[in-house]
Short mmCIF file of C-alpha atoms in Angstrom, two decimals:
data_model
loop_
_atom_site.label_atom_id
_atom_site.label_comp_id
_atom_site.label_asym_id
_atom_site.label_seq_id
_atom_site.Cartn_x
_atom_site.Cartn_y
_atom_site.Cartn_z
CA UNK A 1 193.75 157.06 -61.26
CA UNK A 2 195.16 157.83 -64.71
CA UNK A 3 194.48 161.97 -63.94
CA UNK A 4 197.17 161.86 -61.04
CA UNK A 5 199.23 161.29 -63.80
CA UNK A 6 198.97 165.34 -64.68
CA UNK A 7 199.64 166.87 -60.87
CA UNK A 8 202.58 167.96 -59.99
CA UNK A 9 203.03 166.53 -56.74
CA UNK A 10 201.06 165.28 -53.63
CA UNK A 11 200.37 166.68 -50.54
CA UNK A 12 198.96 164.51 -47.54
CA UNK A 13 197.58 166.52 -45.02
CA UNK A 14 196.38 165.87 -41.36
CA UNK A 15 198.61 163.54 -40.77
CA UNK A 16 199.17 162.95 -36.84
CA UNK A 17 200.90 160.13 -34.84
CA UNK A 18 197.94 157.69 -35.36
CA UNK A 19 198.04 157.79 -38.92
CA UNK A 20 201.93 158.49 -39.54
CA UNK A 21 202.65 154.41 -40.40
CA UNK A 22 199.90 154.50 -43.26
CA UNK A 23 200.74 157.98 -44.58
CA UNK A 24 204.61 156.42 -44.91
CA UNK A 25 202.99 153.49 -46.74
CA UNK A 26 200.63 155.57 -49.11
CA UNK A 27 203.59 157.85 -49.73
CA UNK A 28 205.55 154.58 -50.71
CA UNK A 29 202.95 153.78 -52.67
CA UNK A 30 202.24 157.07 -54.77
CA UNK A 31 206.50 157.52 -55.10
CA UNK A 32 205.83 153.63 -56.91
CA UNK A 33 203.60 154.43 -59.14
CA UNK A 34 204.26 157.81 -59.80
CA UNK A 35 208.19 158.28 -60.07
CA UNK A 36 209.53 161.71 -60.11
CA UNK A 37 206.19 162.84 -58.27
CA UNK A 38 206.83 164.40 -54.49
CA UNK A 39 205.10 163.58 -51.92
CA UNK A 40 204.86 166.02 -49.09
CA UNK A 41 202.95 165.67 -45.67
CA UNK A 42 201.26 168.29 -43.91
CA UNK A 43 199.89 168.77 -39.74
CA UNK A 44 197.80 170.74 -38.05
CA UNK A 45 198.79 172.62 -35.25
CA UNK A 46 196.82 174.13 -32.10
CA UNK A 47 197.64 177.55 -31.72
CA UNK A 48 194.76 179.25 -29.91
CA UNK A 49 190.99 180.23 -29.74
CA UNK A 50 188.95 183.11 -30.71
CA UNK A 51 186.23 183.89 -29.59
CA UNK A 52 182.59 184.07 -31.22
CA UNK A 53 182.46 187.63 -32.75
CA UNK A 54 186.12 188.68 -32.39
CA UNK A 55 189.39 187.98 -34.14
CA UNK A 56 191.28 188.58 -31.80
CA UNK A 57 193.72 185.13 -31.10
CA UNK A 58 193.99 184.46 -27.45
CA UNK A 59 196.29 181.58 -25.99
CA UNK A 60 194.55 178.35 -25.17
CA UNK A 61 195.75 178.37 -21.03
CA UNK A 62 193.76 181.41 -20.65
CA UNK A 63 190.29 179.59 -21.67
CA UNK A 64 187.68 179.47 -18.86
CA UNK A 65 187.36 175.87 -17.70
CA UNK A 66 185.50 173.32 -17.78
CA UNK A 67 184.18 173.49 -21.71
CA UNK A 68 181.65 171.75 -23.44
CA UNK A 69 183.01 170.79 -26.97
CA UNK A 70 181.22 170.31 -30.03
CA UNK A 71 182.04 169.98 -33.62
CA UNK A 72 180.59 168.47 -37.42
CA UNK A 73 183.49 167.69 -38.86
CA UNK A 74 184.58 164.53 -40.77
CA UNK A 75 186.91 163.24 -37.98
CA UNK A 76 185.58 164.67 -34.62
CA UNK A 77 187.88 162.78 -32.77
CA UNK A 78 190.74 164.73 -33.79
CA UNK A 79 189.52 167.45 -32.65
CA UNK A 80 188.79 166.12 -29.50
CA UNK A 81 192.39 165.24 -28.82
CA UNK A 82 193.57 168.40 -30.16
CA UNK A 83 192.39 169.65 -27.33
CA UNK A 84 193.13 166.65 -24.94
CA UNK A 85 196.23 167.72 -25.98
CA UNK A 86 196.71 171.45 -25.41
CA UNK A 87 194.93 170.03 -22.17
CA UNK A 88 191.84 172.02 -22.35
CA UNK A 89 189.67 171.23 -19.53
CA UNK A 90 185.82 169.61 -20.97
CA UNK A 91 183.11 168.82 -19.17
CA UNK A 92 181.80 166.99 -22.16
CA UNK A 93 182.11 166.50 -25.84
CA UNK A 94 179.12 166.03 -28.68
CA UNK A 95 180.42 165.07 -31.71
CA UNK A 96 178.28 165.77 -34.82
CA UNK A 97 178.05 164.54 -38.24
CA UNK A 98 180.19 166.49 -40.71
CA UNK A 99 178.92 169.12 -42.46
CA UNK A 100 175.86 169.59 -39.88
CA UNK A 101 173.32 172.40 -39.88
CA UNK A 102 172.91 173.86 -36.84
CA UNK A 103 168.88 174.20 -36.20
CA UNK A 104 167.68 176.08 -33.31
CA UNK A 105 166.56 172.72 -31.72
CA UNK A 106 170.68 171.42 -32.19
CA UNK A 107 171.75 174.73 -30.56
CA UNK A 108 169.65 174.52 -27.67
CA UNK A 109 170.60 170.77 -27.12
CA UNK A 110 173.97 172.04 -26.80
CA UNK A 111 173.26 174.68 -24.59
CA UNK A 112 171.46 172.31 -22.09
CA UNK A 113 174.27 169.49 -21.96
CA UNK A 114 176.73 172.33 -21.10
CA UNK A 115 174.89 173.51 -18.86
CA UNK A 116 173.90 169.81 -17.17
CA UNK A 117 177.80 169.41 -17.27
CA UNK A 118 178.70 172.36 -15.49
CA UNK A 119 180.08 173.89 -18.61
CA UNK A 120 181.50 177.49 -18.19
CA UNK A 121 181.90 177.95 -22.20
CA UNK A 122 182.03 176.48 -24.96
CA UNK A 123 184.71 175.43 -28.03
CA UNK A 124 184.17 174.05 -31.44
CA UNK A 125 186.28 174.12 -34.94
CA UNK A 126 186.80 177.13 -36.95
CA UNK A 127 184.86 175.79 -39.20
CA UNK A 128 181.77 175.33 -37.23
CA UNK A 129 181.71 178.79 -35.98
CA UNK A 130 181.78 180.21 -39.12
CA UNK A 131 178.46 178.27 -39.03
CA UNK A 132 177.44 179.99 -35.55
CA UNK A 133 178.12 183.59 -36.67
CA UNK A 134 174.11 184.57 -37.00
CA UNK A 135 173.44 182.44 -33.74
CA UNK A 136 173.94 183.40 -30.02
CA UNK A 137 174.97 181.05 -26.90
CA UNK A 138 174.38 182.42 -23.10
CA UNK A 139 177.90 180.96 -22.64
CA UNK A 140 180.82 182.29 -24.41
CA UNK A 141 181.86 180.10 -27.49
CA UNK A 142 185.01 179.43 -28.93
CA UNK A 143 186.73 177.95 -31.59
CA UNK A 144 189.88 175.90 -31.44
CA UNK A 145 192.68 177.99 -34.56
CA UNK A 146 194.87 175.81 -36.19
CA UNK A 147 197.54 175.98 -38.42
CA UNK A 148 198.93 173.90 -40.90
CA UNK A 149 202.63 173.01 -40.38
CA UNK A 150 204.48 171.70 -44.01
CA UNK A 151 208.20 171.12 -44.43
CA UNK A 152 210.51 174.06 -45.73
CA UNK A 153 210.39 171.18 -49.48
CA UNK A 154 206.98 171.85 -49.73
CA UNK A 155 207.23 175.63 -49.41
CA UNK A 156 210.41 175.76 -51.94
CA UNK A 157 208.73 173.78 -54.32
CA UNK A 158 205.84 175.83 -54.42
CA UNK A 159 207.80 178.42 -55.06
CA UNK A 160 209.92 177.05 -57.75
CA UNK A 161 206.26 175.71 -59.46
CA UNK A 162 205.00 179.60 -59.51
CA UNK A 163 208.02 181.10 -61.12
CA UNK A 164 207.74 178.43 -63.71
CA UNK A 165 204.11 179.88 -64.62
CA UNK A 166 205.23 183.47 -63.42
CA UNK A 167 208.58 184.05 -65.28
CA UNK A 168 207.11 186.14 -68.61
CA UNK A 169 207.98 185.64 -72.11
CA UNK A 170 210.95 186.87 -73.56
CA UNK A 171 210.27 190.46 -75.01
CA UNK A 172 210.76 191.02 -78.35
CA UNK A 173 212.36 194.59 -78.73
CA UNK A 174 212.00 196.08 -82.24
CA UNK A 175 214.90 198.16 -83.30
CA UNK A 176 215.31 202.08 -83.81
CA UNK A 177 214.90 202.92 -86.72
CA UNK A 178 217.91 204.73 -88.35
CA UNK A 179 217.90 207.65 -90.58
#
């Protein structure tokens, strides 16, 4: 605990509606015991899907429908109403353990409860397709891009923080000599 003492500031990120009462009382908390400290909150925000071996950003209502959703990632129900919320339609939803490998046994699990649910794709988390990239799916596979959303405080304090460390030392101009 006594190394928080050196940051600069906190940031709490994902925070979301469920968790918004104990973010306020953790940032209570960390303003207590470290005065002078801000404490900034962060979101994530939906704002479309790409698809497996493309960047290309494409809105969310143009998605084929149903999808079977799948993701290793330390809160999977968040992701699962991220999309509940953007209204995505799923036929099902497999939730992994974070950080999971994806063996050729996992993949083809997938593939056959999407298919057994209809599926006509399939979404996961950025971060899981990275995982995907040398693997192929029958059925197109997506991945849910998000953005983080931070208050215009956070971004001016950031700022003011890197021209602290940015602004160069004084320059010490030696004078002409005169003849």
């Amino acid at each position: 605990v006594s190394a928080l003492n050196r940051c600069h500031a906190f940031v709490l990120t994902g925070v979301t509606d469920t968790n918004k009462k104990r973010c306020i009382l953790f940032k209570e908390l960390l303003q207590q015991r470290f005065p002078g400290k801000p404490v900034f909150q962060t979101s994530y925000q939906p704002v479309g899907v790409t698809q497996a071996g493309s960047d290309i950003v494409h809105e969310i209502s143009t998605l084929p429908a149903p999808l079977y959703a799948f993701c290793g990632i330390a809160q999977p129900e968040l992701f699962h109403k991220s999309l509940e919320e953007k209204s995505v339609s799923l036929s099902g939803f497999m939730p992994l353990k974070d950080h999971q490998s994806y063996s050729p046994s996992l993949l083809k699990k997938i593939s056959t409860e999407a298919e057994k649910c209809g599926a006509k794709g399939l979404i996961t988390t950025e971060k899981d397709l990275v995982k995907l990239q040398e693997h192929s799916f029958e059925s197109p596979c997506f991945a849910l891009k998000m953005e983080t959303h931070t208050d215009s405080a956070f971004l001016q304090f950031i700022m003011d923080e890197m021209t602290k460390f940015s602004t160069p030392p004084p320059l010490h101009r030696k004078q002409p000599l005169s003849v």
